[in-house]
mmCIF file of C-alpha atoms and ligand atoms in Angstrom:
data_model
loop_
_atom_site.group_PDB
_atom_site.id
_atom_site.type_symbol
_atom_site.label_atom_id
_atom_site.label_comp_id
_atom_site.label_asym_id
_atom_site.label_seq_id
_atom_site.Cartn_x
_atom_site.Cartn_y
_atom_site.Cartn_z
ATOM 1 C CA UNK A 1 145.613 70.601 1.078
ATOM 2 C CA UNK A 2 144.795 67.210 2.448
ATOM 3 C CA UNK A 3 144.039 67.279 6.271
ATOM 4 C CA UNK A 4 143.430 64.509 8.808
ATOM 5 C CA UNK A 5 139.847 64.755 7.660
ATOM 6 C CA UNK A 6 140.315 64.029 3.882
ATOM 7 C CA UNK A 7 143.044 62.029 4.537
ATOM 8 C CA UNK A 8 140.589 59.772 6.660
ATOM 9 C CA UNK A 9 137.900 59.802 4.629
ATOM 10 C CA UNK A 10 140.045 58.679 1.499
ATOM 11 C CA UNK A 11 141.502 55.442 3.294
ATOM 12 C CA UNK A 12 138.133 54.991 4.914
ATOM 13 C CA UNK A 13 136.836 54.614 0.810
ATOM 14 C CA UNK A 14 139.920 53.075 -0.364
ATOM 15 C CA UNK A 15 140.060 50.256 2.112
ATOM 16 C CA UNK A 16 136.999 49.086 1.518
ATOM 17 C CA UNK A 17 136.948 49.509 -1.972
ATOM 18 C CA UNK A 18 140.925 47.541 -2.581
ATOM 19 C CA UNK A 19 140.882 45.163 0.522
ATOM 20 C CA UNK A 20 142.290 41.783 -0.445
ATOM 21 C CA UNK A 21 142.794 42.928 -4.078
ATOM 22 C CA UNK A 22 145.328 41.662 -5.750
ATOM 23 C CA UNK A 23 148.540 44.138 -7.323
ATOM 24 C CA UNK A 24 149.061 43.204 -10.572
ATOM 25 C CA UNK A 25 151.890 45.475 -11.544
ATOM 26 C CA UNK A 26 153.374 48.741 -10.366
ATOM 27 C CA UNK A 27 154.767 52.156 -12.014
ATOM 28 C CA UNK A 28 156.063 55.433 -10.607
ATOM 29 C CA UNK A 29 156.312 57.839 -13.610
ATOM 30 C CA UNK A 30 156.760 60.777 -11.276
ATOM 31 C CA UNK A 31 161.205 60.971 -11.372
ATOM 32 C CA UNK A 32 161.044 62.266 -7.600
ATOM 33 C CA UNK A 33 158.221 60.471 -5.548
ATOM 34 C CA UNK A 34 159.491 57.155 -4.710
ATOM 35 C CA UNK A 35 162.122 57.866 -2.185
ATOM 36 C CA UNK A 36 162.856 53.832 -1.330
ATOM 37 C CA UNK A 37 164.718 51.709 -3.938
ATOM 38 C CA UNK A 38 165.065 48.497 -1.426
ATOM 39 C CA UNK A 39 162.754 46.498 -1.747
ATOM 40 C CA UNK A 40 161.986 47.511 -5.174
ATOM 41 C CA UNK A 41 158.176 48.845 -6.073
ATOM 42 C CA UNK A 42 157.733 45.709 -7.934
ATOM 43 C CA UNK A 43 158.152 43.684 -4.850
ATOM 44 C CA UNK A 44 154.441 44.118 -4.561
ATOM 45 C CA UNK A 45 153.709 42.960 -7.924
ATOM 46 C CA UNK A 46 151.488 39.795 -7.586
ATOM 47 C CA UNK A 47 150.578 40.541 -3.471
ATOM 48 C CA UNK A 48 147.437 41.262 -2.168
ATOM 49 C CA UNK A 49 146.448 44.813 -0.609
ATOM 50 C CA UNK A 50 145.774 44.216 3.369
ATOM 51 C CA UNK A 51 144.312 47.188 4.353
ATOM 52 C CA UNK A 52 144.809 51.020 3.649
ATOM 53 C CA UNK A 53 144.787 53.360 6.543
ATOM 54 C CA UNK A 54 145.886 56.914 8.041
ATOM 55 C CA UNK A 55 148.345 58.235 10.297
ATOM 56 C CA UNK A 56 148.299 62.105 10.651
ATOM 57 C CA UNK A 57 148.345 63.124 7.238
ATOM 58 C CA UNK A 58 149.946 60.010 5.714
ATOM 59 C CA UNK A 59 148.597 56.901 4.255
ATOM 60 C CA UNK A 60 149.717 53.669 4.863
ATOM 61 C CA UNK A 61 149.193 50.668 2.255
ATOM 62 C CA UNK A 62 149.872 47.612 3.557
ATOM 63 C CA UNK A 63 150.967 44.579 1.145
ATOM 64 C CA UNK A 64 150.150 40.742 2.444
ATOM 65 C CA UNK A 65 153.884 39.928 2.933
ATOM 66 C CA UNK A 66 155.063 42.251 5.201
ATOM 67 C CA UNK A 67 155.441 45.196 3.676
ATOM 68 C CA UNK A 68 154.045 48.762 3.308
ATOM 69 C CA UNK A 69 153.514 51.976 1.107
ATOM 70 C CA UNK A 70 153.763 55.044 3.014
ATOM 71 C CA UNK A 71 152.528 58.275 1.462
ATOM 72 C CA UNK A 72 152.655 61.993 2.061
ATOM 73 C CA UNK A 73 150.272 64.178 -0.613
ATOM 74 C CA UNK A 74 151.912 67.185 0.505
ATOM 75 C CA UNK A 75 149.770 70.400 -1.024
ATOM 76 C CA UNK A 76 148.495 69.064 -4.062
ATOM 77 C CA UNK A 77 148.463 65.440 -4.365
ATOM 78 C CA UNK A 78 145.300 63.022 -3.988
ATOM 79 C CA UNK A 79 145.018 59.311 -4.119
ATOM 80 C CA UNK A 80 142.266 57.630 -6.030
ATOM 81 C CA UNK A 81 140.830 54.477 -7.302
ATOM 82 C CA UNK A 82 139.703 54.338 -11.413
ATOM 83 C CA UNK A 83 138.373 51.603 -12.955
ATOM 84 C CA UNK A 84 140.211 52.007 -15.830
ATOM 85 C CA UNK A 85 144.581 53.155 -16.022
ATOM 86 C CA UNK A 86 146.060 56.080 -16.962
ATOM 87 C CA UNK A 87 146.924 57.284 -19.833
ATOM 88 C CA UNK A 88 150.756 57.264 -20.015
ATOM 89 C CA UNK A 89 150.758 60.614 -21.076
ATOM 90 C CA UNK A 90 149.520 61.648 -18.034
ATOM 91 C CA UNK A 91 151.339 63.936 -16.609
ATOM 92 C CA UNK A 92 149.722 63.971 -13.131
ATOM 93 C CA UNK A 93 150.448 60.508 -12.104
ATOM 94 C CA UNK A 94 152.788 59.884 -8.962
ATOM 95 C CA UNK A 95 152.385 55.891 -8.529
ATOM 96 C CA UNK A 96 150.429 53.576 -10.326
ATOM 97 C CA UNK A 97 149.500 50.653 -8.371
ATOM 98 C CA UNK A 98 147.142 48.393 -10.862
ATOM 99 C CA UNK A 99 144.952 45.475 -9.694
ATOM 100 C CA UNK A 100 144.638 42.411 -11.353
ATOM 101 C CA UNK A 101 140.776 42.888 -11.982
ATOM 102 C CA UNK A 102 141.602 46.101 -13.983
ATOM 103 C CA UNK A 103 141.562 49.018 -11.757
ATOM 104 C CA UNK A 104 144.002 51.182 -10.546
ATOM 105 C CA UNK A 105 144.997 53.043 -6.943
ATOM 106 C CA UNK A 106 146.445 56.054 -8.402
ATOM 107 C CA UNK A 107 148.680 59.087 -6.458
ATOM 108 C CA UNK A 108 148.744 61.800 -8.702
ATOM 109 C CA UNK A 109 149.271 65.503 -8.264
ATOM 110 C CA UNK A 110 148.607 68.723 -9.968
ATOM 111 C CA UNK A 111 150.748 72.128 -10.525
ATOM 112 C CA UNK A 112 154.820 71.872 -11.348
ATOM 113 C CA UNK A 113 156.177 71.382 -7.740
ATOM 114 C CA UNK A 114 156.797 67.684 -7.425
ATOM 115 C CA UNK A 115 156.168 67.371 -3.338
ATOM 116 C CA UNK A 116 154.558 64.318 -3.388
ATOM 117 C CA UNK A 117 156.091 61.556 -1.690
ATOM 118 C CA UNK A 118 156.112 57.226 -1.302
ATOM 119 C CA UNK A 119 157.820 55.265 0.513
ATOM 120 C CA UNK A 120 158.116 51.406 0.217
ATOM 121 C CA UNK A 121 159.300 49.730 3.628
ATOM 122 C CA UNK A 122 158.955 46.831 5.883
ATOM 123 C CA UNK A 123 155.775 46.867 7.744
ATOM 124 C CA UNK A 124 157.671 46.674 10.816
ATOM 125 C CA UNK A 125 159.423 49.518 10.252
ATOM 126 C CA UNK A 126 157.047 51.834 9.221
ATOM 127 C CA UNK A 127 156.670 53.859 12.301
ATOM 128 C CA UNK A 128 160.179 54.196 12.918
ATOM 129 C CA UNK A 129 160.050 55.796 9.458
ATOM 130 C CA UNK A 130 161.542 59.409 10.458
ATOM 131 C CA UNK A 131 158.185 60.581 8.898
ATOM 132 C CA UNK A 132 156.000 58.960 11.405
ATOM 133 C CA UNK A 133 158.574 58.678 14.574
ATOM 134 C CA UNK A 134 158.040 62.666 15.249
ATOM 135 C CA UNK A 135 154.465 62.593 14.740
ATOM 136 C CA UNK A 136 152.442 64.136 17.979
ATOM 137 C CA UNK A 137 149.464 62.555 19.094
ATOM 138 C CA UNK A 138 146.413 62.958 16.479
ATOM 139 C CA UNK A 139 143.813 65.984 16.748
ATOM 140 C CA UNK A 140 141.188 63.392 16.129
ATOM 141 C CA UNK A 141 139.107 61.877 17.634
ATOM 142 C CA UNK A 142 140.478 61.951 21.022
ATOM 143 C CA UNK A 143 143.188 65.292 21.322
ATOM 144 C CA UNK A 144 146.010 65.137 24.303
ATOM 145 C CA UNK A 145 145.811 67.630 26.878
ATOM 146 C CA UNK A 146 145.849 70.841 25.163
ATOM 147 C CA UNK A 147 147.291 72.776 28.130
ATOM 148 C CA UNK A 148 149.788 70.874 28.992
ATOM 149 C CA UNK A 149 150.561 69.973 25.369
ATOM 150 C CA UNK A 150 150.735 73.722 24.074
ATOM 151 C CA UNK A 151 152.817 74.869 27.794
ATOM 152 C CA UNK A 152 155.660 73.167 26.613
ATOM 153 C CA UNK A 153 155.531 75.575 22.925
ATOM 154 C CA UNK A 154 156.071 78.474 24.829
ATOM 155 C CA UNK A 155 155.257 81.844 22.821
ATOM 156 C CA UNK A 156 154.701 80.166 19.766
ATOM 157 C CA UNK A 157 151.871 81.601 18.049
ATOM 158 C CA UNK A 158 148.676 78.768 18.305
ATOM 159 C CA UNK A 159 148.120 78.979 14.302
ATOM 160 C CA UNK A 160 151.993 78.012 14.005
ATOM 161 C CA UNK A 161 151.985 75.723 16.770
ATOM 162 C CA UNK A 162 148.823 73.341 15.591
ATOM 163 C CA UNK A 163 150.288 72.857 12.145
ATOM 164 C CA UNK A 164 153.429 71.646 14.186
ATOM 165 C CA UNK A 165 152.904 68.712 13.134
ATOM 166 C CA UNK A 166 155.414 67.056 15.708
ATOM 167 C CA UNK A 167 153.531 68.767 18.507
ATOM 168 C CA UNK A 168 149.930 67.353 17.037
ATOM 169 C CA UNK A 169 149.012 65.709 13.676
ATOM 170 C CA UNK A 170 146.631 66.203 11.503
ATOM 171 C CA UNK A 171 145.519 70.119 11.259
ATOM 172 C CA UNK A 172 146.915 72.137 8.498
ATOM 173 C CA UNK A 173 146.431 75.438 7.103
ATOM 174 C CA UNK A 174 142.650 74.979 6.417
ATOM 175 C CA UNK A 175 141.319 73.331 9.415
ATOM 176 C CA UNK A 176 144.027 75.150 11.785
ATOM 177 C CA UNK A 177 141.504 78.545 10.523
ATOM 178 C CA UNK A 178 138.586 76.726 11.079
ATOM 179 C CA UNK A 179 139.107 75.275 14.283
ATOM 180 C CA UNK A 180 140.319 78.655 15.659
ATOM 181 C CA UNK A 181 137.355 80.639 14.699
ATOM 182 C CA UNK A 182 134.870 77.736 16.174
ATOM 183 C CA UNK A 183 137.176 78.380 19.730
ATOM 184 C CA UNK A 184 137.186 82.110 19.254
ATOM 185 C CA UNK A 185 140.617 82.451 20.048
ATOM 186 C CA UNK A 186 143.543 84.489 18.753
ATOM 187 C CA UNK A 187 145.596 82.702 15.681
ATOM 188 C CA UNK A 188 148.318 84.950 17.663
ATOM 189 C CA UNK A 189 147.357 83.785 20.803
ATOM 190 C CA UNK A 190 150.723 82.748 22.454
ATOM 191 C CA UNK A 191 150.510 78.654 23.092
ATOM 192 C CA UNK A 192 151.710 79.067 27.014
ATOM 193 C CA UNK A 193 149.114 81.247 27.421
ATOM 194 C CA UNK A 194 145.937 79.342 27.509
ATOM 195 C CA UNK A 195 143.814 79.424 30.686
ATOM 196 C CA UNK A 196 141.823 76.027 31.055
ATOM 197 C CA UNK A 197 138.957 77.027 29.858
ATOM 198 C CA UNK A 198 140.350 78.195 26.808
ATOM 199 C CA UNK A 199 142.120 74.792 26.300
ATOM 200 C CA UNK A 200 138.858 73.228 26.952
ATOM 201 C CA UNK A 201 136.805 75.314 24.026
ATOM 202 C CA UNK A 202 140.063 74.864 21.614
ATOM 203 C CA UNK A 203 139.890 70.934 22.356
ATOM 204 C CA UNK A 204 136.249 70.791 21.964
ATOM 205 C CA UNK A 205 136.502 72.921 18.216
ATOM 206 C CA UNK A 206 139.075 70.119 16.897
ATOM 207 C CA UNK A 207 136.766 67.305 17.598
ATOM 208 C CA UNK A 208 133.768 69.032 16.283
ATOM 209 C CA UNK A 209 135.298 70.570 13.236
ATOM 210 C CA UNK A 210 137.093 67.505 12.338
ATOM 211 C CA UNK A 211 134.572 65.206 13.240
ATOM 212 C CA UNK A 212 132.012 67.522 11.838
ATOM 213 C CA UNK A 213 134.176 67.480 8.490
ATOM 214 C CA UNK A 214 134.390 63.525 8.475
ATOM 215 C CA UNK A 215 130.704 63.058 8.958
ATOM 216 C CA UNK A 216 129.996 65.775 6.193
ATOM 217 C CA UNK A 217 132.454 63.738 3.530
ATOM 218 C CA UNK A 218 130.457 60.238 4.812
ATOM 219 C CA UNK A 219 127.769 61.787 2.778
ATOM 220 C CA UNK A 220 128.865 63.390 -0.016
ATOM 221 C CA UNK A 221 132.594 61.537 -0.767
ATOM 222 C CA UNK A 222 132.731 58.793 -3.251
ATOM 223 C CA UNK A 223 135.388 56.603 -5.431
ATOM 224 C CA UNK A 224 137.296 57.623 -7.484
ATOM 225 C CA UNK A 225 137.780 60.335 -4.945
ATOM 226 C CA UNK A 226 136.773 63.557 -6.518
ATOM 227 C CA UNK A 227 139.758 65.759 -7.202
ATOM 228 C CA UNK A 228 138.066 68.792 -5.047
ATOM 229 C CA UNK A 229 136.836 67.183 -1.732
ATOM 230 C CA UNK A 230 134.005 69.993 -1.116
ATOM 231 C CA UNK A 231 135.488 71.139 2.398
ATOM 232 C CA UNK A 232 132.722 72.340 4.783
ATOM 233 C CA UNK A 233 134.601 75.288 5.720
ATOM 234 C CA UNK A 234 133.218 78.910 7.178
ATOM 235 C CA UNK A 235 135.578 81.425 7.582
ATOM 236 C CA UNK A 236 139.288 79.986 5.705
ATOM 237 C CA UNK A 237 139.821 81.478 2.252
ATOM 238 C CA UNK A 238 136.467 83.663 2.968
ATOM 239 C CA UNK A 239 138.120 87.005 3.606
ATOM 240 C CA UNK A 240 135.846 89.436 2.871
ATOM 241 C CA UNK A 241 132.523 87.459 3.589
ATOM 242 C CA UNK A 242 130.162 88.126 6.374
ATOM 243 C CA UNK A 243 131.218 85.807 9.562
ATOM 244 C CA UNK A 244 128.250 83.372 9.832
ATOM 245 C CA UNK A 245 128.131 84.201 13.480
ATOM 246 C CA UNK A 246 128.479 87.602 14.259
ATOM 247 C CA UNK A 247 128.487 88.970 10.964
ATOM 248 C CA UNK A 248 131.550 90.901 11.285
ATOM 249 C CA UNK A 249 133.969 90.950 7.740
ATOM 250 C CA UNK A 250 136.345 88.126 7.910
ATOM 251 C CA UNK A 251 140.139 89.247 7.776
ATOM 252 C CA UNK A 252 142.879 87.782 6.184
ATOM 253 C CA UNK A 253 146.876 88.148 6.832
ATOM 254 C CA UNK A 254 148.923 86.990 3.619
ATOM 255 C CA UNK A 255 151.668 84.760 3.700
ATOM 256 C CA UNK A 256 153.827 83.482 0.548
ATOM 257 C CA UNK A 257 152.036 80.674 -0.048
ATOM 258 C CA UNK A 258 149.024 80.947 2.289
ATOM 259 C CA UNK A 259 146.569 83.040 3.566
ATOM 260 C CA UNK A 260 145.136 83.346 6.962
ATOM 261 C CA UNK A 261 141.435 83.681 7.806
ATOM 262 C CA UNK A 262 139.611 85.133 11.361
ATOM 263 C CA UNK A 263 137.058 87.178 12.655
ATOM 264 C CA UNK A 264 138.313 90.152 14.005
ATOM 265 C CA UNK A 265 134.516 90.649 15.959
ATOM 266 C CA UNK A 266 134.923 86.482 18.046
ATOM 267 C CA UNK A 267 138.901 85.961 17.834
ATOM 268 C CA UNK A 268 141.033 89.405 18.152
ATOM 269 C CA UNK A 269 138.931 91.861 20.429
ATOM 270 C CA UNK A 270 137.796 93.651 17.505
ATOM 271 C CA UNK A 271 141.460 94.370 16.268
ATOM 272 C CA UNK A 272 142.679 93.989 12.631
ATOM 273 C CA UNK A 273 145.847 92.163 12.469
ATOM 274 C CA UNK A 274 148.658 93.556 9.955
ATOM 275 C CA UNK A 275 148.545 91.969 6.785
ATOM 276 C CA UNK A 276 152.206 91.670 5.418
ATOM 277 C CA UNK A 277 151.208 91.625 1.702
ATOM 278 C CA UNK A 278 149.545 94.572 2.141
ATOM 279 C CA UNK A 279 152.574 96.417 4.572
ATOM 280 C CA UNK A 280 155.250 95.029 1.901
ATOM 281 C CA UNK A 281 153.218 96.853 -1.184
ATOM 282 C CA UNK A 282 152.945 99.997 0.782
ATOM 283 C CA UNK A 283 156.643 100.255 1.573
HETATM 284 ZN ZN1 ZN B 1 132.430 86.713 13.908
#
């Protein structure tokens, strides 16, 4: 679930909340999320925290010293800042990184799947971490050139292509909905097929939605991090609602483990796109 926006707005909070504070001692309860095991995680024990930041959808911790935590949430992880530790019982935490003045950077995550991932590397070799190396340029808050960018996809469908996260990072299944719908264009729209205009509006949607969603979580987002970042969104996961612009009944195609939202009315000429759920239950 975490996008570029909440991802930014999380290190925005957390670096000024853990700047220069000093690790006391580290745990990762969660068997599968630390992926490094050289350096160990205690190498940070007793170091001070230098600065947390974003790239794409990952943070990056880094330690005085020279080295770094790298982190993917995946769907359902979040990283927050208590005052007080966890419980040991708790079966949500990831990483455990507690400060010396008693609080605690937590990564936990909910549900069964363990997806979740840290790494704990050399600063210096942090963005040749495979993770970051094929990384496209961010969405936000300056895109590439979309057209010349999304040429090079061919027919890939544009709601596949701009959660490529190797072609541009940042925009998952949320935003990628969102951003769409603001650009009235096709999620099936083919990626070679944009006229310049089109690239235009579609560049001009990602820096206002994602902006627009960064500004928004300015005012309402606050430490510890709520668990639910209230997402301004209009049209993803509101199938069935009135589009706020036309008014038209937003449509939905079903995917395993997503769904996809658009307005048939601004984005597909009026046409209703086949919804595999529903063609799969009919057969
Ligand atoms: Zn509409």
């Amino acid at each position: 679930m975490p996008e570029l926006p909440e991802v930014e707005i999380t290190a925005r909070r957390l670096d000024a909340a853990v700047r220069g504070a000093t690790i006391e001692s580290t745990l990762a309860p969660g068997l599968n999320a630390l992926k490094t095991f050289d350096p160990p995680l205690h190498a940070i024990d007793g170091r001070a925290i230098a600065a947390v930041r974003r790239r794409g959808k990952h943070f990056v911790v880094d330690i005085a010293g020279d080295l770094s935590l790298l982190a993917h949430l995946m769907s359902a992880g979040r990283l927050q800042l208590f005052d007080k530790r966890a419980g040991l019982r708790d079966r949500t935490s990831r990483l455990l990184v507690r400060l010396d003045d008693g609080r605690e950077l937590r990564m936990r995550e909910f549900g069964t799947r363990q997806a979740a991932w840290v790494k704990l590397l050399a600063t210096g070799a942090v963005e040749d971490d495979p993770a970051l190396a094929t990384l496209g340029p961010d969405a936000w808050p300056s895109p590439p050139p979309l057209r010349e960018l999304l040429a090079g996809q061919g027919h890939r469908p544009l709601h596949g292509v701009l959660r490529d996260q190797r072609v541009i990072a940042g925009i998952g299944r949320s935003w990628v909905d969102e951003i769409l719908w603001t650009a009235c264009l096709s999620p099936f729209k083919r990626a070679d097929d944009l006229s310049d205009e089109e690239a235009d509006r579609l560049t001009a949607a990602m820096v206002e939605r994602l902006g627009g969603a960064l500004e928004h979580y300015e005012k309402v987002v606050t430490l510890p991090i709520p668990d639910k970042l209230p997402l301004p969104l209009e049209v993803h996961r509101r199938a069935g609602e009135a589009c706020p612009r036309c008014g038209a009944t937003i449509e939905a195609v079903h995917y395993e483990s997503y769904v996809m939202c658009y307005c048939p009315v601004d984005q597909t000429g009026g046409k209703v796109l086949k919804d595999r759920r529903l063609s799969r239950l009919l057969k």
